[in-house]
Backbone as numpy.savetxt, mean C-alpha at the origin, in Angstrom:
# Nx Ny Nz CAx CAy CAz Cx Cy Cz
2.18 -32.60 -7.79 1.75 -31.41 -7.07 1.11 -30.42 -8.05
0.15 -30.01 -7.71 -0.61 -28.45 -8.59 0.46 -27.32 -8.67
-0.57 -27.13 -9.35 0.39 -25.52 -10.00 0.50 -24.41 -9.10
1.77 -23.82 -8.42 1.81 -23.02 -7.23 1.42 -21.69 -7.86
0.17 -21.23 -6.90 0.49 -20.15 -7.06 0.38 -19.33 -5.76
-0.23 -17.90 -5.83 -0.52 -16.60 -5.12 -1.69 -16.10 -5.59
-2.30 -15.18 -4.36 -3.44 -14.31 -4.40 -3.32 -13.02 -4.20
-4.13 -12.21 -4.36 -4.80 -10.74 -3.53 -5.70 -11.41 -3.15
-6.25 -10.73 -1.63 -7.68 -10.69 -1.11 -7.64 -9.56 -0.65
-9.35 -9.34 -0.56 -9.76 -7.97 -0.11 -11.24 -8.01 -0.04
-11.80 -6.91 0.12 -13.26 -6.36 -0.26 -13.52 -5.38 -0.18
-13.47 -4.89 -1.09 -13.47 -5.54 -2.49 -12.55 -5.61 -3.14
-12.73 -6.20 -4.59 -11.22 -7.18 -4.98 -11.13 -7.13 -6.45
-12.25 -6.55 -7.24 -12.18 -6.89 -8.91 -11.65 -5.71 -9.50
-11.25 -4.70 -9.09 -10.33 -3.46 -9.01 -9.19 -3.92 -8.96
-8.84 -5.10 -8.66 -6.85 -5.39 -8.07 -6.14 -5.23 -9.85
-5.35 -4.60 -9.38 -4.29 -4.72 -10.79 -3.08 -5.73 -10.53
-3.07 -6.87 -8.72 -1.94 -7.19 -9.04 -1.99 -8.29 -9.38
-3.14 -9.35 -10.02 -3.40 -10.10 -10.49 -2.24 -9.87 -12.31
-2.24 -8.95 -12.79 -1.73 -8.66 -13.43 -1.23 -8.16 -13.82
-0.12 -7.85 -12.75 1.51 -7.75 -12.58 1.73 -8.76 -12.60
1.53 -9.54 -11.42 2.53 -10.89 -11.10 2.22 -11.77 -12.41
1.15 -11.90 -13.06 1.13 -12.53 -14.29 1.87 -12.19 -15.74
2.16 -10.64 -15.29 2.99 -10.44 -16.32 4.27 -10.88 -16.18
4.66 -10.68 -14.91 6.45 -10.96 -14.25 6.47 -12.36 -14.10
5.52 -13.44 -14.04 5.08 -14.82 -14.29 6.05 -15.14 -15.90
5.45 -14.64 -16.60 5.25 -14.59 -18.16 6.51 -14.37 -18.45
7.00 -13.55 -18.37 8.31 -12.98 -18.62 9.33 -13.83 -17.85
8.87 -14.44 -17.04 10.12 -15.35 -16.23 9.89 -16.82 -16.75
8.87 -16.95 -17.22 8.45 -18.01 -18.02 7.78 -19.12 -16.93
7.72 -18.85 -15.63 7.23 -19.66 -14.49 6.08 -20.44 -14.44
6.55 -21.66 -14.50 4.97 -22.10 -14.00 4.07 -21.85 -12.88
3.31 -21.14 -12.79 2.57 -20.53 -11.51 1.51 -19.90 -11.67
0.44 -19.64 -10.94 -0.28 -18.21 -11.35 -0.27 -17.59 -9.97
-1.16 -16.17 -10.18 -1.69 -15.41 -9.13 -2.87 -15.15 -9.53
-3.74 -14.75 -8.62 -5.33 -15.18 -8.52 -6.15 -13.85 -7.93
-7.13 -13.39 -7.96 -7.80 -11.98 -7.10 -9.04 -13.04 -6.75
-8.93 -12.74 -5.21 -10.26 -13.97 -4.55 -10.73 -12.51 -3.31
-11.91 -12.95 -3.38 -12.83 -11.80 -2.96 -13.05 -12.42 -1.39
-12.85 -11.56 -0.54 -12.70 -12.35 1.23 -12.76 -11.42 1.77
-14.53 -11.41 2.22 -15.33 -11.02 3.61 -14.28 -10.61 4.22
-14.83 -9.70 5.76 -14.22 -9.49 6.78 -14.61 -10.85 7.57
-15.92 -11.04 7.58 -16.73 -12.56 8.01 -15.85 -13.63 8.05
-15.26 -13.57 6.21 -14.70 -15.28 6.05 -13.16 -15.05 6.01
-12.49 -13.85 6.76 -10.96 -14.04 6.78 -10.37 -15.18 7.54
-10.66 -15.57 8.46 -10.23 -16.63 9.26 -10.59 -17.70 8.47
-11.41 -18.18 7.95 -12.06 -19.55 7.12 -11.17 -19.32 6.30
-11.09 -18.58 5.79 -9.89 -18.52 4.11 -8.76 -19.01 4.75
-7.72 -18.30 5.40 -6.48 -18.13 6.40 -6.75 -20.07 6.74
-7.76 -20.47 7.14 -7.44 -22.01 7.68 -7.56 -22.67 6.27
-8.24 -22.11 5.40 -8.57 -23.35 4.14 -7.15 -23.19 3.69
-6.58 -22.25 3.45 -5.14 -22.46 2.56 -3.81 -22.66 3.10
-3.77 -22.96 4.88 -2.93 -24.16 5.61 -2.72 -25.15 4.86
-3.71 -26.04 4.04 -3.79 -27.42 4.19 -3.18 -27.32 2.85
-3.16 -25.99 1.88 -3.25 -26.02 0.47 -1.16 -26.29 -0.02
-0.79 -27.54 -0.09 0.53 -27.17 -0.20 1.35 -26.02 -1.77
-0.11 -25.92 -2.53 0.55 -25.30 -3.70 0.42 -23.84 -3.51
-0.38 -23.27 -2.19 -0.68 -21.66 -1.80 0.46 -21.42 -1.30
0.94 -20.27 -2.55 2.63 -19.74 -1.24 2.38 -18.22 -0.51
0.94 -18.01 -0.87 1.02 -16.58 0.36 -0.36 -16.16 -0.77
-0.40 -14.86 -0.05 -1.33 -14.03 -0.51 -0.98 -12.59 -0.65
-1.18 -11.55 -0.96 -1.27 -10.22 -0.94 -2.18 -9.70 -0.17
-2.42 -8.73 0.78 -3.77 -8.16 1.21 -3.86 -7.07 1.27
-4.87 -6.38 1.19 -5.92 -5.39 0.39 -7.15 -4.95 1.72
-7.52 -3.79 1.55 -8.84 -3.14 1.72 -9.61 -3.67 2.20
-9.99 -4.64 3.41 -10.51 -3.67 4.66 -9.18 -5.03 5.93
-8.73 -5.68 5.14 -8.07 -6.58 6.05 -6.39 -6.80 6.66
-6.07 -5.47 6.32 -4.22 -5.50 6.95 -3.98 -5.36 8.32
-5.20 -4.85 9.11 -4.84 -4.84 10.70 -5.68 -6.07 11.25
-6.76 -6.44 10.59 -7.59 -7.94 11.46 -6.59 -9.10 11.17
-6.29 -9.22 10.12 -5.30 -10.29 9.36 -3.86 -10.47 10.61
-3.70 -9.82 11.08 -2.41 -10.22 11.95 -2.55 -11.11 13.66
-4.00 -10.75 13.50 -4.86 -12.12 14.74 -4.83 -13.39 14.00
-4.79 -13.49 13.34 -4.77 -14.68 12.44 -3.54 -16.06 11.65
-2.48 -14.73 11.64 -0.84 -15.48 11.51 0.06 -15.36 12.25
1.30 -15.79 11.84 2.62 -15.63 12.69 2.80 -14.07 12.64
3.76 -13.51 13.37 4.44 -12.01 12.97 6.03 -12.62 13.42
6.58 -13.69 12.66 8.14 -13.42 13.29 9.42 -12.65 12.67
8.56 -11.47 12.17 9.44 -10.36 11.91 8.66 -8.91 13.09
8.26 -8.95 14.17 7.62 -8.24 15.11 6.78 -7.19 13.77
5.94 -7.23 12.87 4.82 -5.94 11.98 4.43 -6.02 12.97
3.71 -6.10 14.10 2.91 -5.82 14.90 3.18 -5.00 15.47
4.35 -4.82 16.21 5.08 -4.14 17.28 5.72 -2.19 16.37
6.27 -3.14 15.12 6.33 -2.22 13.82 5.57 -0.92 13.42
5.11 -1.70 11.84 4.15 -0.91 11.49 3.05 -1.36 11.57
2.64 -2.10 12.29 1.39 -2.36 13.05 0.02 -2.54 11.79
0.90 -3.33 10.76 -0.29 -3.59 9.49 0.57 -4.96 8.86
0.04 -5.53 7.95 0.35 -6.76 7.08 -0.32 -6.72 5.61
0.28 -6.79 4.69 -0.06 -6.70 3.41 0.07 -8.06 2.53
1.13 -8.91 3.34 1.59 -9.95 2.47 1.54 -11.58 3.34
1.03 -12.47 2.97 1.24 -13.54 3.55 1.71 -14.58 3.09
2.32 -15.09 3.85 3.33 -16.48 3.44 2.92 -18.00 4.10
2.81 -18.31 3.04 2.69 -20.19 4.08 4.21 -20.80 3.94
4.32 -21.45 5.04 5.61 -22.20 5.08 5.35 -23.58 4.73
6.32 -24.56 4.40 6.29 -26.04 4.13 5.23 -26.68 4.76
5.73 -26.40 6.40 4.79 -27.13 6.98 3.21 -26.69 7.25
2.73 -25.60 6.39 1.70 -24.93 6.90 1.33 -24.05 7.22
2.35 -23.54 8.31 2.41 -22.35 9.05 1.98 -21.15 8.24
1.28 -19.96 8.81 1.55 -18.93 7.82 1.76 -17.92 8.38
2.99 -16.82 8.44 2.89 -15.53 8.72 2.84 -14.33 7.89
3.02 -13.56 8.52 2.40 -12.04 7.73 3.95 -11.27 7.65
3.72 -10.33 6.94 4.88 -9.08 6.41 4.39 -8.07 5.97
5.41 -7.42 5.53 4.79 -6.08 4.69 5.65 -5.38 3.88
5.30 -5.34 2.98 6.16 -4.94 1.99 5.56 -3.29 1.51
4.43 -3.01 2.01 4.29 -1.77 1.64 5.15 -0.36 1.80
5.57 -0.43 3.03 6.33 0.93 3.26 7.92 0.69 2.36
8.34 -0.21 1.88 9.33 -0.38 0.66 8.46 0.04 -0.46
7.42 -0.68 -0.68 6.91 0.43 -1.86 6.54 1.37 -1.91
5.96 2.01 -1.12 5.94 3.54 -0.98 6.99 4.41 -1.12
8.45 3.96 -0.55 9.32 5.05 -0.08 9.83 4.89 -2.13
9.95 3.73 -2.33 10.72 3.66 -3.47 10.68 4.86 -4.52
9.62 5.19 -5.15 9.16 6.40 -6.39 9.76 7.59 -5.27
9.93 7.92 -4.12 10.11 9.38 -3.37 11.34 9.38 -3.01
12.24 8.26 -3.40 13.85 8.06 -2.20 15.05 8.85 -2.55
14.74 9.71 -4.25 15.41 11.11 -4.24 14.94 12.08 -3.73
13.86 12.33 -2.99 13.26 13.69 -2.65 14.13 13.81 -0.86
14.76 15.14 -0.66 15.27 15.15 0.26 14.28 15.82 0.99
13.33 14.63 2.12 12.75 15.09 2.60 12.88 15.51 4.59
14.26 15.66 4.67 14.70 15.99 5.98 14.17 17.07 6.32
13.95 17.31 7.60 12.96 18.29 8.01 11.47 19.22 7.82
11.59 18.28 6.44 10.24 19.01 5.68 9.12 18.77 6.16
8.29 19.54 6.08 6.36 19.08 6.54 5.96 18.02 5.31
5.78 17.37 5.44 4.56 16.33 5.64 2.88 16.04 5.68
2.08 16.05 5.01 0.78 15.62 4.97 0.11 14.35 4.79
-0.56 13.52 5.66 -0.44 12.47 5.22 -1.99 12.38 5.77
-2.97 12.09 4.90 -4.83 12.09 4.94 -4.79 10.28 4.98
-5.44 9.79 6.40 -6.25 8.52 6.89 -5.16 7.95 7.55
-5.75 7.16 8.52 -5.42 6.20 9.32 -5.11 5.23 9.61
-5.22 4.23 7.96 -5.71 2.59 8.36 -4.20 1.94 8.56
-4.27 0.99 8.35 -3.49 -0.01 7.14 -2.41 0.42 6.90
-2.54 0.86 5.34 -1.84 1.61 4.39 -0.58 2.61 4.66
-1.62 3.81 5.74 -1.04 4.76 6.41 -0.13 4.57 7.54
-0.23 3.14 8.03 0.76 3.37 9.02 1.61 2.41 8.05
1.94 2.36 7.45 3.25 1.54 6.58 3.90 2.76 6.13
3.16 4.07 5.34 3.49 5.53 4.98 4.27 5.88 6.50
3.30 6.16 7.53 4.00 6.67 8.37 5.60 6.04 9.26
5.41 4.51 9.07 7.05 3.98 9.51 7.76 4.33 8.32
7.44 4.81 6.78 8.96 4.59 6.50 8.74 6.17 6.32
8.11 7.43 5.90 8.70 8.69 6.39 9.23 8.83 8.20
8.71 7.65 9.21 9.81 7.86 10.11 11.55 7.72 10.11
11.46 7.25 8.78 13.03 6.99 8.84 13.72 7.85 8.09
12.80 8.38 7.57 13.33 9.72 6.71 13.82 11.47 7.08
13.50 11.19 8.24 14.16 12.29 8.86 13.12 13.52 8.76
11.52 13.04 8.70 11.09 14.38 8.11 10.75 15.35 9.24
10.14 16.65 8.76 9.56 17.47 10.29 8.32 17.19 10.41
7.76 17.96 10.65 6.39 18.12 11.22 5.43 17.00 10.27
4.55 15.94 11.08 3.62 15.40 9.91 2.29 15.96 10.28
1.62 16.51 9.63 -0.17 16.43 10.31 -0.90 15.63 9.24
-1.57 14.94 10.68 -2.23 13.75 9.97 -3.51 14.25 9.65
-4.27 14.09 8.79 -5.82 14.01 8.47 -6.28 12.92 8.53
-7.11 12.50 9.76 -7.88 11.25 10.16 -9.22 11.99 10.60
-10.29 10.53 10.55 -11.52 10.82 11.36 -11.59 10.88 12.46
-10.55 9.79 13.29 -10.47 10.04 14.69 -9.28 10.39 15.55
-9.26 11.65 15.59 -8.12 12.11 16.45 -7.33 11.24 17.33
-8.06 10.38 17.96 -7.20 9.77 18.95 -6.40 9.08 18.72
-6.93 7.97 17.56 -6.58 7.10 16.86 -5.19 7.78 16.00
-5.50 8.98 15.31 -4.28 9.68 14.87 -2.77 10.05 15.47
-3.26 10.81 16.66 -2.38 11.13 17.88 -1.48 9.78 18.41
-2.72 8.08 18.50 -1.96 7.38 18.48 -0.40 6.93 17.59
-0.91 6.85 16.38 -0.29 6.75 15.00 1.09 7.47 15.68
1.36 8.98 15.37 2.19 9.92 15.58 2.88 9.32 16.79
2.57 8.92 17.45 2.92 8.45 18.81 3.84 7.34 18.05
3.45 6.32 18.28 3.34 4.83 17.54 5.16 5.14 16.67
5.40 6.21 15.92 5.99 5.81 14.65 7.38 7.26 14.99
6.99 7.57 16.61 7.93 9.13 17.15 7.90 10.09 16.22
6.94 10.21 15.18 6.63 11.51 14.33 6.01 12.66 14.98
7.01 13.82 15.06 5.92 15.01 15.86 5.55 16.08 14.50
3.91 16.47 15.53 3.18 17.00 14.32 1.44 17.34 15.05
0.46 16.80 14.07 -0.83 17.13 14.78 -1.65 16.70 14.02
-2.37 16.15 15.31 -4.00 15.69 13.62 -5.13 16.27 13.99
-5.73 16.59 12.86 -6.66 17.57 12.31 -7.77 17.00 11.64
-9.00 17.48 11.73 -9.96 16.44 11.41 -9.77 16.32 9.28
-10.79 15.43 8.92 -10.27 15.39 7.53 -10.83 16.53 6.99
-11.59 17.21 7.45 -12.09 18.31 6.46 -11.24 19.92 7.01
-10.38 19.54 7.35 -9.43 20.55 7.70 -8.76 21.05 6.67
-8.27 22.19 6.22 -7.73 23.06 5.32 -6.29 22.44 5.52
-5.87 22.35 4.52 -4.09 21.55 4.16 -3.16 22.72 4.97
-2.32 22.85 5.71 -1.09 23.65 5.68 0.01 23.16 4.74
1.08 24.28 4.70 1.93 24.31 3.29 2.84 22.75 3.92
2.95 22.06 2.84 3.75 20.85 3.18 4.55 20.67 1.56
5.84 19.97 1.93 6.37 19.54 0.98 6.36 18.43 0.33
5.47 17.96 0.83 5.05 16.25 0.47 3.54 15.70 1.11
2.34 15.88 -0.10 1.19 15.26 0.41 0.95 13.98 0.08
0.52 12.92 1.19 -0.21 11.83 0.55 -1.17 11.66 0.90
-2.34 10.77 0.18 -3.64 10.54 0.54 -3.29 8.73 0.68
-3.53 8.64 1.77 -3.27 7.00 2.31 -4.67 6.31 2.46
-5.89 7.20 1.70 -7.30 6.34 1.93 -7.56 5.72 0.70
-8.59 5.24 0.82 -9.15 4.53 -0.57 -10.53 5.56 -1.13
-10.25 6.93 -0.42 -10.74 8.26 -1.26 -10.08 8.74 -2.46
-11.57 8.38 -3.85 -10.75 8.33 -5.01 -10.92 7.04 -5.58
-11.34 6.63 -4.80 -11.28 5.17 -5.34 -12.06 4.78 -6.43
-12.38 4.01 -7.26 -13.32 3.60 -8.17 -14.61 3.36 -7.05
-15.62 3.43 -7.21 -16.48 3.32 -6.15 -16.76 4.05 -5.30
-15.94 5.24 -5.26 -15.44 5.42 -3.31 -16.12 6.74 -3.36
-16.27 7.65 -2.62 -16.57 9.28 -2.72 -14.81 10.04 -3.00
-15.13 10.66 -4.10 -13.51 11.48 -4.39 -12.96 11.97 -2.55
-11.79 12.69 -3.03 -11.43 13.34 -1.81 -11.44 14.89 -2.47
-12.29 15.60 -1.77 -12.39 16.66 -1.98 -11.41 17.64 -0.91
-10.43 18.40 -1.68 -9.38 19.30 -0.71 -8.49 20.22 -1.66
-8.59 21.51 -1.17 -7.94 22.34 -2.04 -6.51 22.15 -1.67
-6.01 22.24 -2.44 -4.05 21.53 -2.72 -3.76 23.43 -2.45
-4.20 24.69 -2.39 -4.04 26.07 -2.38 -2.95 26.51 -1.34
-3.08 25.65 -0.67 -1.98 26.01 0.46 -0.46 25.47 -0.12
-0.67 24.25 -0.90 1.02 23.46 -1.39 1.80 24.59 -1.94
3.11 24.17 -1.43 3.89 25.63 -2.32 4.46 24.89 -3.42
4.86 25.60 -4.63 4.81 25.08 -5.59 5.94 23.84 -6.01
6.86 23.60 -5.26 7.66 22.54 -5.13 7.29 21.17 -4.34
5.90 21.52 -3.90 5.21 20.08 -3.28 5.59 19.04 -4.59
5.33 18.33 -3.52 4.76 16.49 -4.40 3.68 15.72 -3.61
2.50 15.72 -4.92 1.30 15.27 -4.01 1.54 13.65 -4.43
1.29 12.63 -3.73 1.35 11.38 -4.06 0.24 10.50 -3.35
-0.68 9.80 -4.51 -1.82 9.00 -3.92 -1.75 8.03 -4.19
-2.39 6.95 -3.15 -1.91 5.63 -3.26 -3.10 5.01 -4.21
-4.01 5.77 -4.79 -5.63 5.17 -5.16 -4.83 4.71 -6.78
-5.17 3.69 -6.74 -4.76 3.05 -8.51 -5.85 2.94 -9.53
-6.78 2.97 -9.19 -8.46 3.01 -9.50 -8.88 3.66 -9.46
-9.47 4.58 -9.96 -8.32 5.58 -11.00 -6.92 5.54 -10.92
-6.30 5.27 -12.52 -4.77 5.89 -11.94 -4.88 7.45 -11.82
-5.99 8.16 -12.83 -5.79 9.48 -12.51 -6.94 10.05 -11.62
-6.46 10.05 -10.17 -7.80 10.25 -9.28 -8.08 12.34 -9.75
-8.91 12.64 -9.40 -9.18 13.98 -9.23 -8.27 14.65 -8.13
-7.56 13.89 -7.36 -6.64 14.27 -6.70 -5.24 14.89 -7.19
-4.80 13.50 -8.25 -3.79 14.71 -9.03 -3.99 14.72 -10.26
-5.55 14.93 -10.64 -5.76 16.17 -11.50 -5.26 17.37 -11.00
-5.95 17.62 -9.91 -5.70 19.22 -9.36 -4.66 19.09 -9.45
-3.63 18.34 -8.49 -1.99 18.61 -8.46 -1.69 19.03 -9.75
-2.01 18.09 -10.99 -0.87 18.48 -12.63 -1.66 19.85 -12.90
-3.14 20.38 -12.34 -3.52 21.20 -12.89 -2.68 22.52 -12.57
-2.26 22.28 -11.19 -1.13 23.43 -10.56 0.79 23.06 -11.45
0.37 22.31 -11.82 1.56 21.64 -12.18 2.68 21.67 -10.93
2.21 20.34 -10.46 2.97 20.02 -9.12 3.18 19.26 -9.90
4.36 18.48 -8.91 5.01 17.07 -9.58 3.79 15.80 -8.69
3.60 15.15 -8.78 3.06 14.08 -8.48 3.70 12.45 -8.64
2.94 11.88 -7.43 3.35 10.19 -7.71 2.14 9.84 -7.86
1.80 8.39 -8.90 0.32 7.31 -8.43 0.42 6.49 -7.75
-0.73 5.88 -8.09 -0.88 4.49 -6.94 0.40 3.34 -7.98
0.10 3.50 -9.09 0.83 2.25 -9.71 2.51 2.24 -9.45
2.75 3.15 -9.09 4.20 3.25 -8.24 4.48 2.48 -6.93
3.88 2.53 -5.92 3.69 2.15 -4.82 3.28 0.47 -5.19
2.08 0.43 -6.23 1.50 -0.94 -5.92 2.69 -1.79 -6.67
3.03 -1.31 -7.96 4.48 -2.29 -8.22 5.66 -2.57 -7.60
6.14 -1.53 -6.39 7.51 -1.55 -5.48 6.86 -2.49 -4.47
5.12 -2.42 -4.07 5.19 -3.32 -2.73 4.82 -4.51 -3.46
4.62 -5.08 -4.75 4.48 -6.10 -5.53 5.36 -7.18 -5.94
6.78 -6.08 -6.15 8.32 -6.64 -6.45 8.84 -7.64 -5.52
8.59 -7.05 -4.33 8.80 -7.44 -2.83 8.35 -9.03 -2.53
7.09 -8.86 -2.63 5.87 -9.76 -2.50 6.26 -11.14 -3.65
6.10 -10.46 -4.93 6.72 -11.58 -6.05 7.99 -12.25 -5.63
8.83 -11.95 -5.20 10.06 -12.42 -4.93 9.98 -13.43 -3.69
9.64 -13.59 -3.06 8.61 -13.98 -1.74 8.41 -15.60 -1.58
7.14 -14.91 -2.78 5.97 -16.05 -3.02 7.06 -16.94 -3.88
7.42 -16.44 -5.38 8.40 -17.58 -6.55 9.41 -17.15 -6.05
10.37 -17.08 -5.35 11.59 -16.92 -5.34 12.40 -16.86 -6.31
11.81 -15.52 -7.10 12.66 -15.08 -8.43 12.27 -14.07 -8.30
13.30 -13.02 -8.50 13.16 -11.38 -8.65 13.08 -10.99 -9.81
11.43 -10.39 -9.83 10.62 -9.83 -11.17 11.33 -8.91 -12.11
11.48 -8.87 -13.13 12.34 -8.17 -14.28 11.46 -6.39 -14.05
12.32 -6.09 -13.49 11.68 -4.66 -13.36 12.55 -3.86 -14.35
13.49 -4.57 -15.13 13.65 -3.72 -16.59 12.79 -3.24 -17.64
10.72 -4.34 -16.99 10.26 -4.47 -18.22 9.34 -3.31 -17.61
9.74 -2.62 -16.92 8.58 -1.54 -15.98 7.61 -0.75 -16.58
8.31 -0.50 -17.94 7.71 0.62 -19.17 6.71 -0.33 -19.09
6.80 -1.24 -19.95 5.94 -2.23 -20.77 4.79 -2.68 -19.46
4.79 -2.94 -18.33 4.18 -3.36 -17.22 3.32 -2.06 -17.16
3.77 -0.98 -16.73 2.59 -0.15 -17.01 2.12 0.53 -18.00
2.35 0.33 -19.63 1.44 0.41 -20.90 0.05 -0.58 -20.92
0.76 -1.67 -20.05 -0.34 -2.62 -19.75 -1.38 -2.56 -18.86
-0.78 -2.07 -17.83 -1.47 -1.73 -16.70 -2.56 -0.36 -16.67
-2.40 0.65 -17.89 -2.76 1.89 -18.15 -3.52 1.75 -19.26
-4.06 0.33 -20.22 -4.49 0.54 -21.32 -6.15 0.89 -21.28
């Protein structure tokens, strides 16, 4: 049998840093395996999804940017994400083929924030996709108050809020921030490539925590401003290693040495 491994897909895809994580947590576990960054159309998601059925050494994939809500027409859900958080980040093939979807994101998200007592507090949370509704199921479990969402399409937002029993309000994206105790930016604004996100943080009171999921930059202009106020802040490389841990454990059924976390991101930051 070939050498098992794992992927990211996306589009775009040569930005992924988790090609090398899991190669580092590979390394360190001494595993024979790799993980791979393969670049997959919105076009060729289904063609990919059938070519790596047949593949018995593919044990899943990771997914990425523009494909966590099309991707779930495509596999099993027999953990109900659909019904859930209504996104998929991670895929699994079984023995016989089969492949379903999961998600490990809203575990990585909550992880870097799970001392912040955020009961009753406001909430900011900028876009809609994917990403954001994995953000928005696990601050549903957090007890928070008010969320207002910043999306392009209201309805679609209002859905969300609906979707996850968060009360609150959405506001278009170029809307002025109200005071919140916790901002995130859940787009791929900021991105290497992308148009920054332009928004004055003026309203945060000074005990906010702004946290962005963009890893490309690790230091978006987003929390520049935050350290420039000297807010506390989270990055993306927080989030992308907790929903990574998840995922690694998964695919090799060995739980990644997250003792070596320093060293994982000296690497990841050079």
């Amino acid at each position: 049998m070939s050498q098992p491994y794992a992927e990211v897909i996306g589009d775009p895809i040569a930005h992924s840093k988790s090609p090398a994580i899991h190669k580092f947590w590979l390394g360190k576990l001494g595993l024979d395996a790799d993980y791979r960054a393969t670049h997959v159309t919105p076009d060729g998601l289904a063609d990919y999804i059938a070519s790596r059925r047949d593949d018995p050494a593919w044990r899943g994939a990771n997914v990425t940017i523009p494909h966590k809500i099309a991707v779930m027409d495509l596999v099993e859900d027999p953990g109900g994400v659909r019904g859930s958080i209504g996104a998929v980040n991670t895929l699994v093939r079984r023995p016989d083929g089969s492949v379903f979807g999961t998600n490990t994101d809203a575990g990585g998200f909550y992880a870097p924030i799970a001392g912040l007592d955020l009961a009753g507090q406001s909430v900011v949370v900028i876009g809609a996709g994917g990403a954001a509704r994995a953000i928005l199921f696990a601050l549903s479990r957090c007890d928070v108050g008010p969320v207002t969402l910043l999306a392009r399409s209201p309805l679609k937002g209002a859905g969300l809020l609906a979707r996850f029993g968060l009360k609150g309000k959405v506001l278009p994206m170029s809307a002025p921030l109200p005071p919140a105790a916790l901002l995130v930016n859940a787009t791929s604004l900021g991105m290497v490539g992308q148009p920054p996100l332009d928004i004055d943080l003026s309203p945060l009171p000074e005990t906010a925590v702004v946290y962005d999921i963009v890893y490309a930059p690790l230091e978006t202009p987003l929390l520049a401003a935050a350290r420039a106020r000297e807010l506390e802040t989270v990055d993306g490389l927080e989030m992308l290693i907790g929903q990574a841990a998840a995922a690694f454990e998964i695919f090799f059924d060995a739980a990644p040495p997250r003792d070596a976390d320093a060293e994982l991101r000296a690497l990841l930051t050079r």
